[in-house]
PDB file of C-alpha atoms in Angstrom:
ATOM      1  CA  MET A   1      79.709   9.486  34.458  1.00  0.00           C
ATOM      2  CA  SER A   2      82.557   8.592  36.931  1.00  0.00           C
ATOM      3  CA  ALA A   3      82.279   6.396  40.056  1.00  0.00           C
ATOM      4  CA  ALA A   4      82.957   9.155  42.529  1.00  0.00           C
ATOM      5  CA  ALA A   5      79.666  11.104  41.586  1.00  0.00           C
ATOM      6  CA  GLY A   6      77.717   7.613  41.260  1.00  0.00           C
ATOM      7  CA  HIS A   7      78.319   6.074  44.042  1.00  0.00           C
ATOM      8  CA  GLY A   8      78.185   9.116  46.763  1.00  0.00           C
ATOM      9  CA  GLY A   9      74.152   8.835  46.555  1.00  0.00           C
ATOM     10  CA  ASP A  10      74.709  12.678  44.717  1.00  0.00           C
ATOM     11  CA  MET A  11      71.589  11.367  42.278  1.00  0.00           C
ATOM     12  CA  GLY A  12      68.985  10.569  45.397  1.00  0.00           C
ATOM     13  CA  GLY A  13      70.261   7.902  47.094  1.00  0.00           C
ATOM     14  CA  PRO A  14      71.160   4.247  45.713  1.00  0.00           C
ATOM     15  CA  ILE A  15      69.150   2.117  42.968  1.00  0.00           C
ATOM     16  CA  LEU A  16      69.974  -1.023  45.110  1.00  0.00           C
ATOM     17  CA  GLN A  17      71.071  -1.361  48.354  1.00  0.00           C
ATOM     18  CA  LEU A  18      71.780  -4.518  50.426  1.00  0.00           C
ATOM     19  CA  LEU A  19      72.483  -4.191  54.195  1.00  0.00           C
ATOM     20  CA  ASN A  20      74.211  -7.073  56.210  1.00  0.00           C
ATOM     21  CA  VAL A  21      72.697  -9.850  53.799  1.00  0.00           C
ATOM     22  CA  GLU A  22      73.597 -13.718  54.735  1.00  0.00           C
ATOM     23  CA  SER A  23      72.541 -16.393  52.229  1.00  0.00           C
ATOM     24  CA  SER A  24      72.901 -19.979  52.570  1.00  0.00           C
ATOM     25  CA  TYR A  25      72.780 -23.496  50.820  1.00  0.00           C
ATOM     26  CA  GLY A  26      71.443 -25.736  53.655  1.00  0.00           C
ATOM     27  CA  PRO A  27      74.017 -25.244  56.366  1.00  0.00           C
ATOM     28  CA  ILE A  28      76.851 -23.633  54.331  1.00  0.00           C
ATOM     29  CA  LYS A  29      76.754 -19.809  54.024  1.00  0.00           C
ATOM     30  CA  ALA A  30      77.673 -18.504  51.029  1.00  0.00           C
ATOM     31  CA  ILE A  31      77.779 -14.630  51.493  1.00  0.00           C
ATOM     32  CA  ARG A  32      78.302 -13.277  55.391  1.00  0.00           C
ATOM     33  CA  GLY A  33      77.041  -9.865  56.117  1.00  0.00           C
ATOM     34  CA  VAL A  34      77.388  -8.359  52.916  1.00  0.00           C
ATOM     35  CA  SER A  35      76.649  -4.589  52.504  1.00  0.00           C
ATOM     36  CA  LEU A  36      76.909  -2.815  49.163  1.00  0.00           C
ATOM     37  CA  GLN A  37      75.240  -0.306  47.276  1.00  0.00           C
ATOM     38  CA  VAL A  38      74.696   0.866  43.446  1.00  0.00           C
ATOM     39  CA  ALA A  39      74.051   4.209  42.280  1.00  0.00           C
ATOM     40  CA  PRO A  40      71.522   5.037  39.560  1.00  0.00           C
ATOM     41  CA  GLY A  41      73.201   4.659  36.120  1.00  0.00           C
ATOM     42  CA  GLN A  42      75.888   3.196  37.560  1.00  0.00           C
ATOM     43  CA  ILE A  43      78.164  -0.131  36.487  1.00  0.00           C
ATOM     44  CA  ALA A  44      79.464  -1.719  39.537  1.00  0.00           C
ATOM     45  CA  THR A  45      81.046  -4.726  39.672  1.00  0.00           C
ATOM     46  CA  VAL A  46      81.834  -7.787  42.321  1.00  0.00           C
ATOM     47  CA  LEU A  47      85.158  -9.374  41.850  1.00  0.00           C
ATOM     48  CA  GLY A  48      86.029 -12.627  43.219  1.00  0.00           C
ATOM     49  CA  SER A  49      87.682 -16.310  42.600  1.00  0.00           C
ATOM     50  CA  ASN A  50      85.202 -19.285  41.875  1.00  0.00           C
ATOM     51  CA  GLY A  51      82.936 -20.034  44.966  1.00  0.00           C
ATOM     52  CA  ALA A  52      83.055 -16.419  46.243  1.00  0.00           C
ATOM     53  CA  GLY A  53      79.754 -16.248  46.635  1.00  0.00           C
ATOM     54  CA  LYS A  54      79.502 -13.652  43.826  1.00  0.00           C
ATOM     55  CA  SER A  55      76.235 -15.449  42.204  1.00  0.00           C
ATOM     56  CA  THR A  56      74.629 -16.122  45.248  1.00  0.00           C
ATOM     57  CA  ILE A  57      74.602 -12.274  45.792  1.00  0.00           C
ATOM     58  CA  LEU A  58      72.735 -11.731  42.304  1.00  0.00           C
ATOM     59  CA  LYS A  59      70.267 -14.893  43.484  1.00  0.00           C
ATOM     60  CA  THR A  60      69.532 -13.452  46.720  1.00  0.00           C
ATOM     61  CA  ILE A  61      68.461  -9.701  44.923  1.00  0.00           C
ATOM     62  CA  SER A  62      66.509 -11.057  42.302  1.00  0.00           C
ATOM     63  CA  GLY A  63      64.363 -13.427  44.850  1.00  0.00           C
ATOM     64  CA  ILE A  64      66.019 -16.701  43.666  1.00  0.00           C
ATOM     65  CA  ILE A  65      67.574 -17.266  47.547  1.00  0.00           C
ATOM     66  CA  ASP A  66      65.838 -15.902  50.709  1.00  0.00           C
ATOM     67  CA  PRO A  67      68.370 -14.623  52.546  1.00  0.00           C
ATOM     68  CA  GLY A  68      68.757 -15.703  56.616  1.00  0.00           C
ATOM     69  CA  LYS A  69      69.365 -12.052  57.759  1.00  0.00           C
ATOM     70  CA  GLY A  70      69.585  -8.739  56.315  1.00  0.00           C
ATOM     71  CA  THR A  71      67.330  -6.467  53.613  1.00  0.00           C
ATOM     72  CA  VAL A  72      67.570  -5.915  49.896  1.00  0.00           C
ATOM     73  CA  HIS A  73      66.446  -2.373  48.842  1.00  0.00           C
ATOM     74  CA  PHE A  74      65.671  -1.455  44.995  1.00  0.00           C
ATOM     75  CA  LYS A  75      64.338   1.701  44.109  1.00  0.00           C
ATOM     76  CA  GLY A  76      63.649   2.644  47.906  1.00  0.00           C
ATOM     77  CA  GLU A  77      61.419  -0.263  48.417  1.00  0.00           C
ATOM     78  CA  ASP A  78      62.104  -3.796  50.236  1.00  0.00           C
ATOM     79  CA  ILE A  79      62.297  -6.496  48.008  1.00  0.00           C
ATOM     80  CA  THR A  80      63.619  -8.684  50.498  1.00  0.00           C
ATOM     81  CA  ALA A  81      62.478 -12.601  50.065  1.00  0.00           C
ATOM     82  CA  ARG A  82      59.960 -11.039  47.234  1.00  0.00           C
ATOM     83  CA  ASP A  83      58.606 -13.166  44.609  1.00  0.00           C
ATOM     84  CA  PRO A  84      61.258 -13.171  41.556  1.00  0.00           C
ATOM     85  CA  ALA A  85      57.971 -12.450  39.113  1.00  0.00           C
ATOM     86  CA  LEU A  86      57.042  -9.383  40.944  1.00  0.00           C
ATOM     87  CA  ILE A  87      60.870  -8.151  41.586  1.00  0.00           C
ATOM     88  CA  VAL A  88      60.730  -8.273  37.212  1.00  0.00           C
ATOM     89  CA  GLN A  89      57.760  -6.103  36.971  1.00  0.00           C
ATOM     90  CA  ARG A  90      59.427  -3.322  39.441  1.00  0.00           C
ATOM     91  CA  GLY A  91      62.277  -3.234  36.686  1.00  0.00           C
ATOM     92  CA  LEU A  92      65.212  -5.601  37.564  1.00  0.00           C
ATOM     93  CA  SER A  93      66.303  -8.085  35.522  1.00  0.00           C
ATOM     94  CA  HIS A  94      69.129 -11.297  36.036  1.00  0.00           C
ATOM     95  CA  VAL A  95      71.283 -12.590  33.260  1.00  0.00           C
ATOM     96  CA  PRO A  96      72.153 -15.740  35.094  1.00  0.00           C
ATOM     97  CA  GLU A  97      75.280 -17.836  34.973  1.00  0.00           C
ATOM     98  CA  GLY A  98      75.007 -20.086  31.942  1.00  0.00           C
ATOM     99  CA  ARG A  99      72.459 -18.027  29.805  1.00  0.00           C
ATOM    100  CA  GLU A 100      69.922 -20.341  30.201  1.00  0.00           C
ATOM    101  CA  VAL A 101      67.556 -19.323  27.082  1.00  0.00           C
ATOM    102  CA  PHE A 102      64.754 -21.518  26.324  1.00  0.00           C
ATOM    103  CA  PRO A 103      66.543 -23.837  23.740  1.00  0.00           C
ATOM    104  CA  LEU A 104      63.674 -24.711  21.599  1.00  0.00           C
ATOM    105  CA  LEU A 105      61.905 -21.137  21.458  1.00  0.00           C
ATOM    106  CA  SER A 106      63.261 -18.992  18.476  1.00  0.00           C
ATOM    107  CA  VAL A 107      65.559 -16.263  18.651  1.00  0.00           C
ATOM    108  CA  HIS A 108      62.683 -13.897  18.535  1.00  0.00           C
ATOM    109  CA  ASP A 109      60.511 -15.967  20.811  1.00  0.00           C
ATOM    110  CA  ASN A 110      63.148 -15.915  23.280  1.00  0.00           C
ATOM    111  CA  LEU A 111      63.451 -11.841  23.351  1.00  0.00           C
ATOM    112  CA  LEU A 112      59.204 -11.737  23.586  1.00  0.00           C
ATOM    113  CA  MET A 113      59.531 -13.690  26.679  1.00  0.00           C
ATOM    114  CA  GLY A 114      61.630 -10.931  27.956  1.00  0.00           C
ATOM    115  CA  ALA A 115      59.045  -8.592  27.525  1.00  0.00           C
ATOM    116  CA  TYR A 116      55.942 -11.011  29.121  1.00  0.00           C
ATOM    117  CA  THR A 117      55.505  -8.042  31.503  1.00  0.00           C
ATOM    118  CA  ARG A 118      54.569  -5.403  29.086  1.00  0.00           C
ATOM    119  CA  HIS A 119      51.804  -3.783  27.143  1.00  0.00           C
ATOM    120  CA  ASP A 120      53.424  -1.050  25.275  1.00  0.00           C
ATOM    121  CA  ARG A 121      53.639  -3.060  21.838  1.00  0.00           C
ATOM    122  CA  ASP A 122      55.093   0.164  19.868  1.00  0.00           C
ATOM    123  CA  GLY A 123      57.761   0.148  23.004  1.00  0.00           C
ATOM    124  CA  VAL A 124      58.502  -3.397  22.457  1.00  0.00           C
ATOM    125  CA  ALA A 125      58.907  -3.421  19.099  1.00  0.00           C
ATOM    126  CA  ARG A 126      61.477  -0.390  19.661  1.00  0.00           C
ATOM    127  CA  ASP A 127      63.294  -2.288  21.929  1.00  0.00           C
ATOM    128  CA  MET A 128      63.650  -5.452  19.482  1.00  0.00           C
ATOM    129  CA  GLU A 129      65.106  -3.129  16.671  1.00  0.00           C
ATOM    130  CA  GLN A 130      67.679  -1.955  19.121  1.00  0.00           C
ATOM    131  CA  VAL A 131      68.819  -5.104  20.562  1.00  0.00           C
ATOM    132  CA  TYR A 132      68.943  -6.351  17.003  1.00  0.00           C
ATOM    133  CA  ALA A 133      71.212  -3.560  16.259  1.00  0.00           C
ATOM    134  CA  TYR A 134      73.254  -4.240  19.369  1.00  0.00           C
ATOM    135  CA  PHE A 135      73.533  -7.770  18.358  1.00  0.00           C
ATOM    136  CA  PRO A 136      73.161  -7.983  14.323  1.00  0.00           C
ATOM    137  CA  ILE A 137      73.945 -11.913  14.695  1.00  0.00           C
ATOM    138  CA  LEU A 138      70.530 -12.089  16.567  1.00  0.00           C
ATOM    139  CA  LYS A 139      68.361 -10.653  13.690  1.00  0.00           C
ATOM    140  CA  GLU A 140      70.050 -13.026  11.234  1.00  0.00           C
ATOM    141  CA  ARG A 141      69.262 -15.857  13.514  1.00  0.00           C
ATOM    142  CA  ALA A 142      65.882 -14.648  14.807  1.00  0.00           C
ATOM    143  CA  ALA A 143      63.865 -17.571  13.554  1.00  0.00           C
ATOM    144  CA  GLN A 144      66.404 -20.365  14.724  1.00  0.00           C
ATOM    145  CA  ASP A 145      66.133 -22.362  17.733  1.00  0.00           C
ATOM    146  CA  ALA A 146      67.938 -20.536  20.563  1.00  0.00           C
ATOM    147  CA  GLY A 147      69.600 -24.009  21.540  1.00  0.00           C
ATOM    148  CA  LEU A 148      71.026 -24.015  17.998  1.00  0.00           C
ATOM    149  CA  LEU A 149      73.335 -20.860  19.029  1.00  0.00           C
ATOM    150  CA  SER A 150      76.703 -20.942  19.498  1.00  0.00           C
ATOM    151  CA  GLY A 151      77.810 -20.092  23.411  1.00  0.00           C
ATOM    152  CA  GLY A 152      78.406 -16.729  22.920  1.00  0.00           C
ATOM    153  CA  GLN A 153      75.427 -16.409  20.574  1.00  0.00           C
ATOM    154  CA  GLN A 154      73.643 -17.577  23.515  1.00  0.00           C
ATOM    155  CA  GLN A 155      74.831 -14.962  25.687  1.00  0.00           C
ATOM    156  CA  MET A 156      73.918 -12.309  23.685  1.00  0.00           C
ATOM    157  CA  LEU A 157      70.862 -13.295  23.552  1.00  0.00           C
ATOM    158  CA  ALA A 158      70.342 -13.859  27.222  1.00  0.00           C
ATOM    159  CA  ILE A 159      71.557 -10.100  27.566  1.00  0.00           C
ATOM    160  CA  SER A 160      69.160  -9.110  24.712  1.00  0.00           C
ATOM    161  CA  ARG A 161      66.209 -11.007  26.401  1.00  0.00           C
ATOM    162  CA  ALA A 162      66.673  -9.306  29.686  1.00  0.00           C
ATOM    163  CA  LEU A 163      66.808  -5.832  27.886  1.00  0.00           C
ATOM    164  CA  MET A 164      63.562  -6.687  26.405  1.00  0.00           C
ATOM    165  CA  ALA A 165      62.170  -5.847  29.900  1.00  0.00           C
ATOM    166  CA  ASN A 166      63.027  -2.536  29.460  1.00  0.00           C
ATOM    167  CA  PRO A 167      64.755  -2.597  33.183  1.00  0.00           C
ATOM    168  CA  GLN A 168      66.278  -0.150  35.485  1.00  0.00           C
ATOM    169  CA  LEU A 169      68.680  -2.406  36.904  1.00  0.00           C
ATOM    170  CA  ILE A 170      70.427  -5.674  35.199  1.00  0.00           C
ATOM    171  CA  LEU A 171      71.968  -8.107  37.060  1.00  0.00           C
ATOM    172  CA  LEU A 172      74.922  -9.370  34.948  1.00  0.00           C
ATOM    173  CA  ASP A 173      76.487 -13.043  35.969  1.00  0.00           C
ATOM    174  CA  GLU A 174      79.859 -13.916  34.499  1.00  0.00           C
ATOM    175  CA  PRO A 175      79.224 -12.859  30.988  1.00  0.00           C
ATOM    176  CA  SER A 176      82.426 -14.096  29.923  1.00  0.00           C
ATOM    177  CA  LEU A 177      82.093 -17.317  30.916  1.00  0.00           C
ATOM    178  CA  GLY A 178      83.298 -19.942  28.261  1.00  0.00           C
ATOM    179  CA  LEU A 179      83.797 -16.946  25.886  1.00  0.00           C
ATOM    180  CA  SER A 180      86.910 -16.301  23.687  1.00  0.00           C
ATOM    181  CA  PRO A 181      89.144 -13.185  24.444  1.00  0.00           C
ATOM    182  CA  LYS A 182      87.587 -11.801  21.466  1.00  0.00           C
ATOM    183  CA  LEU A 183      84.002 -12.133  22.072  1.00  0.00           C
ATOM    184  CA  THR A 184      84.191 -11.203  25.798  1.00  0.00           C
ATOM    185  CA  LYS A 185      85.641  -8.233  24.613  1.00  0.00           C
ATOM    186  CA  GLU A 186      82.518  -7.319  22.038  1.00  0.00           C
ATOM    187  CA  ILE A 187      80.166  -8.208  24.856  1.00  0.00           C
ATOM    188  CA  PHE A 188      81.727  -6.045  27.623  1.00  0.00           C
ATOM    189  CA  GLU A 189      81.540  -3.246  24.949  1.00  0.00           C
ATOM    190  CA  ILE A 190      78.074  -3.442  24.454  1.00  0.00           C
ATOM    191  CA  VAL A 191      77.488  -3.683  27.701  1.00  0.00           C
ATOM    192  CA  VAL A 192      78.917  -0.164  28.393  1.00  0.00           C
ATOM    193  CA  ARG A 193      77.257   0.921  25.102  1.00  0.00           C
ATOM    194  CA  ILE A 194      74.084  -0.325  26.994  1.00  0.00           C
ATOM    195  CA  ASN A 195      74.896   1.534  30.472  1.00  0.00           C
ATOM    196  CA  ARG A 196      75.706   4.555  28.642  1.00  0.00           C
ATOM    197  CA  GLU A 197      72.742   4.991  25.594  1.00  0.00           C
ATOM    198  CA  ARG A 198      70.093   3.969  27.951  1.00  0.00           C
ATOM    199  CA  GLY A 199      70.833   4.441  31.238  1.00  0.00           C
ATOM    200  CA  THR A 200      70.506   1.082  32.819  1.00  0.00           C
ATOM    201  CA  THR A 201      72.111   0.635  35.949  1.00  0.00           C
ATOM    202  CA  ILE A 202      74.166  -3.084  35.817  1.00  0.00           C
ATOM    203  CA  LEU A 203      75.755  -4.987  38.670  1.00  0.00           C
ATOM    204  CA  LEU A 204      78.314  -6.989  37.101  1.00  0.00           C
ATOM    205  CA  VAL A 205      80.020 -10.063  38.731  1.00  0.00           C
ATOM    206  CA  GLU A 206      82.815 -11.603  37.138  1.00  0.00           C
ATOM    207  CA  GLN A 207      86.030 -13.153  37.113  1.00  0.00           C
ATOM    208  CA  ASN A 208      87.794 -11.718  34.829  1.00  0.00           C
ATOM    209  CA  ALA A 209      88.703  -8.574  36.742  1.00  0.00           C
ATOM    210  CA  ASN A 210      90.780  -7.016  34.320  1.00  0.00           C
ATOM    211  CA  MET A 211      87.460  -6.636  32.065  1.00  0.00           C
ATOM    212  CA  ALA A 212      85.386  -5.703  34.956  1.00  0.00           C
ATOM    213  CA  LEU A 213      87.806  -3.144  36.409  1.00  0.00           C
ATOM    214  CA  ASN A 214      87.589  -1.190  32.826  1.00  0.00           C
ATOM    215  CA  ALA A 215      84.056  -2.003  32.124  1.00  0.00           C
ATOM    216  CA  ALA A 216      82.796  -0.748  35.659  1.00  0.00           C
ATOM    217  CA  ASP A 217      82.777   2.527  37.622  1.00  0.00           C
ATOM    218  CA  TYR A 218      82.797   1.175  41.077  1.00  0.00           C
ATOM    219  CA  GLY A 219      83.577  -2.275  42.391  1.00  0.00           C
ATOM    220  CA  TYR A 220      83.639  -4.719  45.396  1.00  0.00           C
ATOM    221  CA  VAL A 221      86.182  -7.568  46.292  1.00  0.00           C
ATOM    222  CA  LEU A 222      84.147 -10.622  47.778  1.00  0.00           C
ATOM    223  CA  GLU A 223      86.436 -13.309  49.465  1.00  0.00           C
ATOM    224  CA  ASN A 224      84.850 -16.410  51.175  1.00  0.00           C
ATOM    225  CA  GLY A 225      81.458 -14.922  50.943  1.00  0.00           C
ATOM    226  CA  ARG A 226      82.746 -11.217  52.590  1.00  0.00           C
ATOM    227  CA  ILE A 227      83.429  -7.907  51.148  1.00  0.00           C
ATOM    228  CA  VAL A 228      86.667  -7.534  51.918  1.00  0.00           C
ATOM    229  CA  MET A 229      87.624  -4.400  49.820  1.00  0.00           C
ATOM    230  CA  GLU A 230      85.779  -1.344  47.804  1.00  0.00           C
ATOM    231  CA  ASP A 231      86.446   1.736  45.815  1.00  0.00           C
ATOM    232  CA  THR A 232      86.539   3.056  42.537  1.00  0.00           C
ATOM    233  CA  CYS A 233      87.958   0.874  39.686  1.00  0.00           C
ATOM    234  CA  ALA A 234      90.316   3.273  38.849  1.00  0.00           C
ATOM    235  CA  ALA A 235      91.661   2.988  42.444  1.00  0.00           C
ATOM    236  CA  LEU A 236      91.109  -0.535  42.595  1.00  0.00           C
ATOM    237  CA  ARG A 237      93.295  -0.780  39.801  1.00  0.00           C
ATOM    238  CA  GLU A 238      96.165   0.269  41.389  1.00  0.00           C
ATOM    239  CA  LYS A 239      95.946  -1.682  44.438  1.00  0.00           C
ATOM    240  CA  GLU A 240      99.015  -4.020  44.852  1.00  0.00           C
ATOM    241  CA  ASP A 241      96.777  -7.173  46.258  1.00  0.00           C
ATOM    242  CA  ILE A 242      94.196  -6.537  43.161  1.00  0.00           C
ATOM    243  CA  LYS A 243      97.324  -6.290  40.757  1.00  0.00           C
ATOM    244  CA  GLU A 244      98.621  -9.487  42.056  1.00  0.00           C
ATOM    245  CA  PHE A 245      95.686 -11.763  43.038  1.00  0.00           C
ATOM    246  CA  TYR A 246      93.110 -10.878  40.542  1.00  0.00           C
ATOM    247  CA  LEU A 247      95.493  -8.873  37.310  1.00  0.00           C
ATOM    248  CA  GLY A 248      98.467 -11.560  37.572  1.00  0.00           C
ATOM    249  CA  MET A 249     100.638  -8.493  38.260  1.00  0.00           C
ATOM    250  CA  LYS A 250     103.331  -8.196  40.597  1.00  0.00           C
ATOM    251  CA  ASP A 251     106.662  -6.494  41.254  1.00  0.00           C
ATOM    252  CA  VAL A 252     109.547  -9.032  41.475  1.00  0.00           C
ATOM    253  CA  GLY A 253     112.460  -8.336  44.286  1.00  0.00           C
ATOM    254  CA  VAL A 254     115.643  -9.078  44.774  1.00  0.00           C
ATOM    255  CA  ARG A 255     114.941 -12.847  46.187  1.00  0.00           C
ATOM    256  CA  GLY A 256     111.262 -12.968  45.202  1.00  0.00           C
ATOM    257  CA  GLU A 257     108.176 -13.762  46.907  1.00  0.00           C
ATOM    258  CA  ARG A 258     106.336 -16.826  46.245  1.00  0.00           C
ATOM    259  CA  ARG A 259     102.762 -15.888  45.856  1.00  0.00           C
ATOM    260  CA  TRP A 260     101.127 -18.285  47.747  1.00  0.00           C
ATOM    261  CA  LYS A 261     103.420 -17.327  51.024  1.00  0.00           C
ATOM    262  CA  LYS A 262     101.949 -13.366  50.538  1.00  0.00           C
ATOM    263  CA  LYS A 263      99.507 -12.166  52.491  1.00  0.00           C
ATOM    264  CA  LYS A 264      96.395  -9.865  51.372  1.00  0.00           C
ATOM    265  CA  THR A 265      96.480  -6.635  52.955  1.00  0.00           C
ATOM    266  CA  TRP A 266      92.852  -6.353  53.273  1.00  0.00           C
ATOM    267  CA  ARG A 267      92.720  -8.838  55.877  1.00  0.00           C
TER     268      ARG A 267
END
């Protein structure tokens, strides 16, 4: 599905919508007046440097942080500051930064924990086989304690655990963090497959702008807690500020221009 088709609301409106959301850690505002939306079946991404507020957006959506202002709507329902367990039951799963698997439980039991809200045993069994097909190493390590997996394998497990809830929307926080380029590429390819094959909507936050822009349909750029730019990912890849400040590309003139002296045009 193209971003142009998905973002315009042609599928009956957005599955997720944030309106003027502000969230804080004590006296410090982490996000300021953030508004964004994600269409059903779309991969959307929020780009930004470390500390920009990307993870705070996801925590606010999933109910981990209560916003000071604004509203969060999921499938047309106001879920602002709702209990995270109820939000999961509505069909939204959150894969947190740092994986946060249950280290003393087996891989198999971690996956069953992802399905704790479900009562369709046959469906759970089918999804278990599907995640093993996406990540065969997890099937090989099914009886092993999750804490003994490598970082990349734990990331695979965290994504698979979220899938076991059979969500309509997955919030995916920094899946490339601490992983090799090869493993990052592999995980992003699976994320795209999950979206295309299962129709699962994904909101991805990521520092690796190149991988995110190649995987996603629509993108938002977050700086100092504010959305400063949004567009289709195809269009964002062609913007000079994105090329220079996020993709490490720039045109060098005769005299050149020092990066820290150049102003971003979106300000």
